[in-house]
Short mmCIF file of C-alpha atoms and ligand atoms in Angstrom, two decimals:
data_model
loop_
_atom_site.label_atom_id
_atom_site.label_comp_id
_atom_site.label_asym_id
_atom_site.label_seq_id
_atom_site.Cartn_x
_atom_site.Cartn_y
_atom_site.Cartn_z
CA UNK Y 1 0.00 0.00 0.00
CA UNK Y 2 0.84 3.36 -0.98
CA UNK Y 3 2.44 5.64 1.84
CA UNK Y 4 0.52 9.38 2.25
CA UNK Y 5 3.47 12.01 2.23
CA UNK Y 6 2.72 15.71 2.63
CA UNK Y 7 5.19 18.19 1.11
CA UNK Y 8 5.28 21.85 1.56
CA UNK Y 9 7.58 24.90 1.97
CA UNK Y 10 7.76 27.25 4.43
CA UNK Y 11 10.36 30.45 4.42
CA UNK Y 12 11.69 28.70 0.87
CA UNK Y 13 12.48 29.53 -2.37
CA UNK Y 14 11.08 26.63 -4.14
CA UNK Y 15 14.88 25.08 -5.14
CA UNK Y 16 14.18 22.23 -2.77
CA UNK Y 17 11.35 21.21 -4.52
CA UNK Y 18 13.22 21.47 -7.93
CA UNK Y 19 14.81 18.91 -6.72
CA UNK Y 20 12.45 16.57 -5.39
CA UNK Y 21 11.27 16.75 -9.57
CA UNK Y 22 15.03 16.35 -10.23
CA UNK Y 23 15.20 12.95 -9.00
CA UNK Y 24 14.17 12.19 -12.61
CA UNK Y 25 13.25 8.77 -13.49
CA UNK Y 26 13.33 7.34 -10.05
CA UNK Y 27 10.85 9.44 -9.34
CA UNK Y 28 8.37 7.76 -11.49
CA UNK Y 29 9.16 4.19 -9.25
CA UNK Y 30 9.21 6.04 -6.04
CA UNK Y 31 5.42 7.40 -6.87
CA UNK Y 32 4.12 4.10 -7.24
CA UNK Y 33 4.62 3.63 -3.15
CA UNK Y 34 4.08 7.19 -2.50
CA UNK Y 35 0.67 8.98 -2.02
CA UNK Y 36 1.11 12.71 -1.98
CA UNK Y 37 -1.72 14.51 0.19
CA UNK Y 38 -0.13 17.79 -0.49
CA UNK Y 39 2.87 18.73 -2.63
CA UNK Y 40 2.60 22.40 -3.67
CA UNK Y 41 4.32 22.23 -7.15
CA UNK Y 42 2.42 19.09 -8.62
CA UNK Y 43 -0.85 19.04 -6.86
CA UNK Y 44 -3.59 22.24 -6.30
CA UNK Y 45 -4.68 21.44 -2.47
CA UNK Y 46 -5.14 24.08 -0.38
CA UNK Y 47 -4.84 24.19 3.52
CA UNK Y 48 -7.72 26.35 3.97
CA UNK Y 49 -10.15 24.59 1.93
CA UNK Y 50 -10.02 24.28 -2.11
CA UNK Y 51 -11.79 27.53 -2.34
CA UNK Y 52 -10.33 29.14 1.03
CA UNK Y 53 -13.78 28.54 3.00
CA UNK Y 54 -11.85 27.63 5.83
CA UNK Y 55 -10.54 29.89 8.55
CA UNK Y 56 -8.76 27.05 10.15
CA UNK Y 57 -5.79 25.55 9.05
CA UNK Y 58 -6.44 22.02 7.88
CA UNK Y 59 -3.35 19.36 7.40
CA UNK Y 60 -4.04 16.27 6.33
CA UNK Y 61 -2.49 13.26 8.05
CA UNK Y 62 0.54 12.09 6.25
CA UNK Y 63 3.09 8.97 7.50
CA UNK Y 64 5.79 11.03 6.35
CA UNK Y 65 6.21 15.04 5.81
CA UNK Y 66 8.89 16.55 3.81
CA UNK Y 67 9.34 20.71 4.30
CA UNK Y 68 11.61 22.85 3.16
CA UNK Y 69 12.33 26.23 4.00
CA UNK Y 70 12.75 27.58 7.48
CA UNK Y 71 10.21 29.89 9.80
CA UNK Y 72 9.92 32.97 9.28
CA UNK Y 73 6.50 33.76 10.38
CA UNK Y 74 3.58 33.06 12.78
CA UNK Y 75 1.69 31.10 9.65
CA UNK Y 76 4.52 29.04 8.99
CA UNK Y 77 5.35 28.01 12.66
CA UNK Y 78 1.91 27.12 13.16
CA UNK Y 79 1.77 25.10 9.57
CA UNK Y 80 4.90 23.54 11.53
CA UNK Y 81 3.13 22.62 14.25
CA UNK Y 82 0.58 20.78 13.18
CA UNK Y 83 2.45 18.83 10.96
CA UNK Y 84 4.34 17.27 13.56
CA UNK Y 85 0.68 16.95 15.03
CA UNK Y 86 0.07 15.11 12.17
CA UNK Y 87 3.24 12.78 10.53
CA UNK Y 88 4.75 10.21 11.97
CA UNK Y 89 8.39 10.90 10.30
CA UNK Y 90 9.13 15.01 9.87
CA UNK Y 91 12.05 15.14 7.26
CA UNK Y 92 13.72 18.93 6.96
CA UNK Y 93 14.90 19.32 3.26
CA UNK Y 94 17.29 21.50 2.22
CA UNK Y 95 19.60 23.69 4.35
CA UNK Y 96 16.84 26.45 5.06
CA UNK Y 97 14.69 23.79 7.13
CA UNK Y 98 18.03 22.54 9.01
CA UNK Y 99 20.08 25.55 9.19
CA UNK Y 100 18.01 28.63 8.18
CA UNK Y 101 19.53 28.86 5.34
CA UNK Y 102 20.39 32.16 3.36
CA UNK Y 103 17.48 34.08 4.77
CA UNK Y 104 18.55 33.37 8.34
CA UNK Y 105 21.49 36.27 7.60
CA UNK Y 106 18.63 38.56 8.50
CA UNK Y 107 19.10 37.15 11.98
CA UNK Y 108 22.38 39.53 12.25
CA UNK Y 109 19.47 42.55 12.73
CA UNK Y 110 16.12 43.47 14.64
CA UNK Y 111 13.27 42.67 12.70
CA UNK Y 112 12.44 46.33 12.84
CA UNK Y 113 16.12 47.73 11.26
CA UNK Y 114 14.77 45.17 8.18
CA UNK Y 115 11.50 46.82 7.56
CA UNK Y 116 13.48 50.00 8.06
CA UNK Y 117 15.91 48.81 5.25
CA UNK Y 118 13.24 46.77 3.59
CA UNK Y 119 10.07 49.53 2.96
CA UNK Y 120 12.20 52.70 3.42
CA UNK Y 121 15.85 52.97 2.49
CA UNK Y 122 16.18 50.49 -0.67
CA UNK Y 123 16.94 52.68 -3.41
CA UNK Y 124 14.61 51.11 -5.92
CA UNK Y 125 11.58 51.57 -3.94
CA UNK Y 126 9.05 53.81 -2.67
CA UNK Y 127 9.32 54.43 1.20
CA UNK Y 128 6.18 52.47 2.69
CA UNK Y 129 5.14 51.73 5.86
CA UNK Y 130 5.31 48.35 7.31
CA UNK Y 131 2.63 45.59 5.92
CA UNK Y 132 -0.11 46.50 8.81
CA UNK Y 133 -3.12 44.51 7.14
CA UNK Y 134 -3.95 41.52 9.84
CA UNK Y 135 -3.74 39.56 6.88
CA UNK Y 136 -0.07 39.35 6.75
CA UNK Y 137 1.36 36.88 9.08
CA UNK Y 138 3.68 38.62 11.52
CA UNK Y 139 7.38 37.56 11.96
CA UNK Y 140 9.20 35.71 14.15
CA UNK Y 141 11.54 37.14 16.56
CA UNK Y 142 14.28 35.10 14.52
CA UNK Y 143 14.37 33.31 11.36
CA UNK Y 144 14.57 29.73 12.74
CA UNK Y 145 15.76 26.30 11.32
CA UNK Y 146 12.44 23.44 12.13
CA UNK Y 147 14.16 21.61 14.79
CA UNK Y 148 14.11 24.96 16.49
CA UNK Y 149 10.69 24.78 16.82
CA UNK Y 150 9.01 20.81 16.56
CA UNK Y 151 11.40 17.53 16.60
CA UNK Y 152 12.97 16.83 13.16
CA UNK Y 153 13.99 13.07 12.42
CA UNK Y 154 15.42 13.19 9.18
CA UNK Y 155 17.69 16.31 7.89
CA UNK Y 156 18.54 16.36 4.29
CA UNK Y 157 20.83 19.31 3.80
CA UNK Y 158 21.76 21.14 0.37
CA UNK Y 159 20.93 24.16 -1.39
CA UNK Y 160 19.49 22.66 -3.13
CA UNK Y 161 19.53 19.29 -1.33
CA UNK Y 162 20.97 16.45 -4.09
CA UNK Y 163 18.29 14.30 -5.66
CA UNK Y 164 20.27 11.27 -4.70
CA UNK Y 165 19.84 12.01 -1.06
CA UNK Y 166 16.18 12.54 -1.32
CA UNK Y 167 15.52 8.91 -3.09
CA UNK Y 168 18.00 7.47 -0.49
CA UNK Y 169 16.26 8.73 2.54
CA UNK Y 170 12.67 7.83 1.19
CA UNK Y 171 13.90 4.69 0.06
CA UNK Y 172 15.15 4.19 4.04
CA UNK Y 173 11.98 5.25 5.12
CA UNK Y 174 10.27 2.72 2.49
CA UNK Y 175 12.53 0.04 3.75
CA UNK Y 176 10.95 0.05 7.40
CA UNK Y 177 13.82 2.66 8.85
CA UNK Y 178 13.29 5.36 10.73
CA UNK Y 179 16.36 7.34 10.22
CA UNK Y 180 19.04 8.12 7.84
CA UNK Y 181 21.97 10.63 7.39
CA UNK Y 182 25.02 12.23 5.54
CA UNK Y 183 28.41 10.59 6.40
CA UNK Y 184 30.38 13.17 8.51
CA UNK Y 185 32.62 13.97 5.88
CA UNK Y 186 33.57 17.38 4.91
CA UNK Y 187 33.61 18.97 1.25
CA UNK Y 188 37.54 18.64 1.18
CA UNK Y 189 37.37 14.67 1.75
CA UNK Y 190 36.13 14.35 -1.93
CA UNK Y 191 37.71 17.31 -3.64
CA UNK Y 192 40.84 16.40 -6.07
CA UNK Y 193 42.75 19.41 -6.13
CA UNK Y 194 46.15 19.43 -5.71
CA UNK Y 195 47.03 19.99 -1.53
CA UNK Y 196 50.57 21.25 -0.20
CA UNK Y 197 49.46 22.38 3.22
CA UNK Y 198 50.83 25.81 2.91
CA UNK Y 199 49.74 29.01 1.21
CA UNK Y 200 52.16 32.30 0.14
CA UNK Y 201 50.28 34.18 3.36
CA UNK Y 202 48.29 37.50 3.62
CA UNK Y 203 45.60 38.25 3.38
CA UNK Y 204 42.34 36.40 2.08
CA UNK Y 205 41.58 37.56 -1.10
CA UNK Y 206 38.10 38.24 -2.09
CA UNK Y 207 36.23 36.43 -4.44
CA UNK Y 208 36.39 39.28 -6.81
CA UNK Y 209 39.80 39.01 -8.90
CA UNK Y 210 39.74 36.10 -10.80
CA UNK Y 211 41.74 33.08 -10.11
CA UNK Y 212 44.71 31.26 -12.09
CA UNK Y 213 43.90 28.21 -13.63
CA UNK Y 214 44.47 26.30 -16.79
CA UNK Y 215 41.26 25.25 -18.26
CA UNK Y 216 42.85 22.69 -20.40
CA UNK Y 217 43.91 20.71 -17.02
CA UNK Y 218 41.75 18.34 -15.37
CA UNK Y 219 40.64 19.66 -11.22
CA UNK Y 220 43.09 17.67 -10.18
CA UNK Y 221 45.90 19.41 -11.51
CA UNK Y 222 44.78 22.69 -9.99
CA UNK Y 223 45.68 24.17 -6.22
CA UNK Y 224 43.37 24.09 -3.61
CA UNK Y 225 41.23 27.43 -3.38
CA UNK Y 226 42.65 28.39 0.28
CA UNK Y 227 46.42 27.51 -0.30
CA UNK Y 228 46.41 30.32 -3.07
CA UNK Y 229 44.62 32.66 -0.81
CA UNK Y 230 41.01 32.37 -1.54
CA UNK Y 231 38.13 31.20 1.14
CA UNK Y 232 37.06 28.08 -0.10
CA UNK Y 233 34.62 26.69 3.04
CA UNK Y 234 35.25 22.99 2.01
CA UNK Y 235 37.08 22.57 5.32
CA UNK Y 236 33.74 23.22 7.38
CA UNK Y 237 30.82 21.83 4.82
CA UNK Y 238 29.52 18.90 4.69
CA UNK Y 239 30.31 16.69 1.64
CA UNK Y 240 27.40 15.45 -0.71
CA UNK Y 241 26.80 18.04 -2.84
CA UNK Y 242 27.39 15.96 -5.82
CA UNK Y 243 25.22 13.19 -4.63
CA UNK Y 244 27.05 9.73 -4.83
CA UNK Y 245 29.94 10.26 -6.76
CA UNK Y 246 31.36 13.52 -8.55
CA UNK Y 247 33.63 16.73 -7.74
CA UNK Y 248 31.99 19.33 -5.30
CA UNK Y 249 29.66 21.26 -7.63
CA UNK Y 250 31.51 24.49 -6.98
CA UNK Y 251 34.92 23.27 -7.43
CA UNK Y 252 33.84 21.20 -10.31
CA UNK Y 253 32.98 25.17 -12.10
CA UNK Y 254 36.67 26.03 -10.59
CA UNK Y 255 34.69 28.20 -8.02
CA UNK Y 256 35.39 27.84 -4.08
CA UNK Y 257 32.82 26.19 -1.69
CA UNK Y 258 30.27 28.60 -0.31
CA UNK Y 259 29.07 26.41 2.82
CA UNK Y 260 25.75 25.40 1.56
CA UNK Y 261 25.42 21.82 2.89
CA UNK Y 262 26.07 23.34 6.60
CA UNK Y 263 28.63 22.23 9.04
CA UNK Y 264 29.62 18.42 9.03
CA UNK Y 265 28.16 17.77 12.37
CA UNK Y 266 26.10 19.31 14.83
CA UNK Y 267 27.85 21.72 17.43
CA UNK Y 268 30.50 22.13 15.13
CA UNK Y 269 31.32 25.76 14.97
CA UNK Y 270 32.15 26.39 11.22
CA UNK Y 271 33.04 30.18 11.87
CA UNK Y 272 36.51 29.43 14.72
CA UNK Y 273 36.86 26.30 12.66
CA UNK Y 274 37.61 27.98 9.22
CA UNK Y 275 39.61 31.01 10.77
CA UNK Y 276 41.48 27.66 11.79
CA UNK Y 277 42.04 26.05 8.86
CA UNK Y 278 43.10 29.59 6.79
CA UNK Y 279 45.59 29.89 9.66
CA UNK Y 280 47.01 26.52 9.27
CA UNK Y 281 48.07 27.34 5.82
CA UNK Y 282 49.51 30.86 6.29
CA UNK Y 283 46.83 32.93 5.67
CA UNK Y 284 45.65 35.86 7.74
CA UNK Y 285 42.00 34.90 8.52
CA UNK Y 286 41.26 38.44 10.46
CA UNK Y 287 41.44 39.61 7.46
CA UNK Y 288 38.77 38.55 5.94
CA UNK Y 289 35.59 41.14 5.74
CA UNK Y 290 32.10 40.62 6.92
CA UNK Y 291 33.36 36.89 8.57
CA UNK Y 292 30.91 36.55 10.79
CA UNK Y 293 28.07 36.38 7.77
CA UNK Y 294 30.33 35.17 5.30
CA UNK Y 295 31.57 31.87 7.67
CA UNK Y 296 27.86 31.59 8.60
CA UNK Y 297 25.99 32.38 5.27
CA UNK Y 298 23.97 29.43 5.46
CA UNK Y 299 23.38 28.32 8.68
CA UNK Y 300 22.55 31.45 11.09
CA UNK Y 301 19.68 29.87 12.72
CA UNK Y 302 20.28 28.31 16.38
CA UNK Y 303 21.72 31.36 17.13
CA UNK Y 304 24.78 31.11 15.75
CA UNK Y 305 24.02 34.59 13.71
CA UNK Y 306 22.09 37.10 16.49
CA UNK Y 307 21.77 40.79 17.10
CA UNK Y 308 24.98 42.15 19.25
CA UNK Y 309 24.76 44.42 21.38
CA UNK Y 310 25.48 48.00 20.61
CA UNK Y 311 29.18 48.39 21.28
CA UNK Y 312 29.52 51.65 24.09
CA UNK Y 313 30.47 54.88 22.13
CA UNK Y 314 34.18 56.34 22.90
S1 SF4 E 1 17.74 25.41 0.85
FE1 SF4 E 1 18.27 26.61 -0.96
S2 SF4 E 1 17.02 25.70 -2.56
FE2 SF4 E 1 16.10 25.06 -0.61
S3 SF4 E 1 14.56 26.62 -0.10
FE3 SF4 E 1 16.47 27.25 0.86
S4 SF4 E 1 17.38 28.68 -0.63
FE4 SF4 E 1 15.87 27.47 -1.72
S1 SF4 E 2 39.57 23.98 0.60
FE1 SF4 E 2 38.27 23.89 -1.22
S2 SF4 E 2 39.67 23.62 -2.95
FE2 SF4 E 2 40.80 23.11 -1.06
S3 SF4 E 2 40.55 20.90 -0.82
FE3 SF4 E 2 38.91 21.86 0.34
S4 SF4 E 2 37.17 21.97 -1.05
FE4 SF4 E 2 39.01 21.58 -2.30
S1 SF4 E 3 30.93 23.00 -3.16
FE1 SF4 E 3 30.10 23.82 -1.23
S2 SF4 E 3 28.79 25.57 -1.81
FE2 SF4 E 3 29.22 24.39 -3.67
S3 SF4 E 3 27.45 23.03 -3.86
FE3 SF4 E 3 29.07 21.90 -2.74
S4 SF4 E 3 28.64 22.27 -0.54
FE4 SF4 E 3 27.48 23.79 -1.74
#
């Protein structure tokens, strides 16, 4: 008998699901054992009844619920909420539902100084005040990863996640298991470059002068990112990117690691960890500008990107 899985996206840009359809021709197998209640791109159910009749939100039971995206909002944390009411097996997809993801870099501010920003000081827009029609869910204090707010059992991280992942974990999940997980292993384990464990020093160079390669030579005959001054997060991230087998995606386009799977495992601290590794090879990692969101693009929910306090004037 089929198994009913709900699918939806919170704070989320839709990637995730890009790659749920991504998964290609397994797909098609997977769907025979699979009986989507809800799945925003592929089927038109609404939460609040077909024709929005409802003023209560109503989720349908599922055995398993996949969500992407983190919360951002009131709606969304109660959508949360009673989902886990609901499921049996909550899976977070995609680095925004375990780590906050790219939107959580708005934690580094008051919610306030980005409506200020937001309606009034962006150049390309008429000054407006804040959204004050009750019809607009209201924001969270934070911009929060799921397992911030309901138990998660099954985190598949990417942005986007791999399809490989997603088939793997369902395919767990199909087998009678109730969890499944990344290998701790970080980006670097599976890159090729060439490693010598030292750089020329200084500082890190931004991303904005173009490295030295030659494009007729295979990744493997080119430097590592960091050793020739560049931050390449590989050190930090955890590996997968390019499903089961492959290059890192980014290194792969000769381009350095962003951070987008998250850290390799949880209470790691990517941020001390990667000022570690550029000081291993010679570089000076205080450097670097904007560290604290560029070491923690992807993952500044469980507070590892907050509001500081004011520092006291001189
Ligand atoms: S993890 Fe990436 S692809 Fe998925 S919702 Fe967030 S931004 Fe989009
Ligand atoms: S730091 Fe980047 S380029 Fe160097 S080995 Fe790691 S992933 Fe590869
Ligand atoms: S190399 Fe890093 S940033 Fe690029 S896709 Fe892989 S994990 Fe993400």
């Amino acid at each position: 008998m089929a198994v009913n899985v709900f699918e939806d996206w919170l704070n989320a840009c839709s990637g995730c699901e890009i790659s749920i359809l991504n998964i290609g021709d397994p797909l098609v197998d997977l769907l025979n054992h699979l009986n989507f209640v809800h799945i925003t791109p592929l089927i038109d159910h609404k939460l609040f009844g077909q024709l929005g009749e409802k003023t209560e939100m109503d989720v349908p039971e599922s055995v398993v619920s996949i969500l992407s995206g983190g919360v951002r909002n009131d709606e969304q944390k109660h959508e949360l909420q009673e989902i886990r009411k609901k499921t049996k097996i909550l899976i977070a997809l995609g680095t925004c539902a375990c780590h906050g993801g790219i939107p959580a870099q708005a934690n580094m501010f008051k919610n306030e100084e980005v409506f200020e920003k937001v309606f009034r000081q962006s150049p390309s827009t008429e000054p407006s005040p804040d959204p004050v029609d009750p019809s607009v869910p209201k924001w969270t204090p934070t911009c929060a990863a799921l397992d911030e707010v309901v138990k998660v059992d099954i985190s598949i991280p990417g942005c986007p996640p791999h399809p490989d992942w997603i088939v793997e974990a369902i395919t767990a999940l199909l087998e009678g298991k109730t969890a499944w997980s990344l290998p701790e292993r970080s980006v670097c384990d599976t890159c090729p470059v060439i490693r010598e464990k030292k750089s020329g020093g200084g500082p890190v160079k931004r991303w904005l002068q173009n490295m030295e390669f030659n494009p007729e030579e295979g990744i493997d005959k080119m430097r590592c990112f960091n050793e020739v001054g560049y931050l390449c997060q590989g050190p930090v991230t955890l590996a997968g990117c390019s499903g089961k087998a492959g290059v890192p995606r980014c290194v792969q386009a000769r381009t350095p690691c962003r951070g987008c799977f998250g850290p390799i495992r949880k209470g790691a601290q990517p941020m001390v960890d990667m000022m570690g590794a550029l000081s291993s090879v010679g570089l000076d990692a205080k450097s670097m500008l904007d560290r604290r969101a560029m070491l923690n693009r992807y993952i500044g929910a469980h507070g590892m990107l907050k509001v500081l306090p004011a520092r006291p004037t001189k």
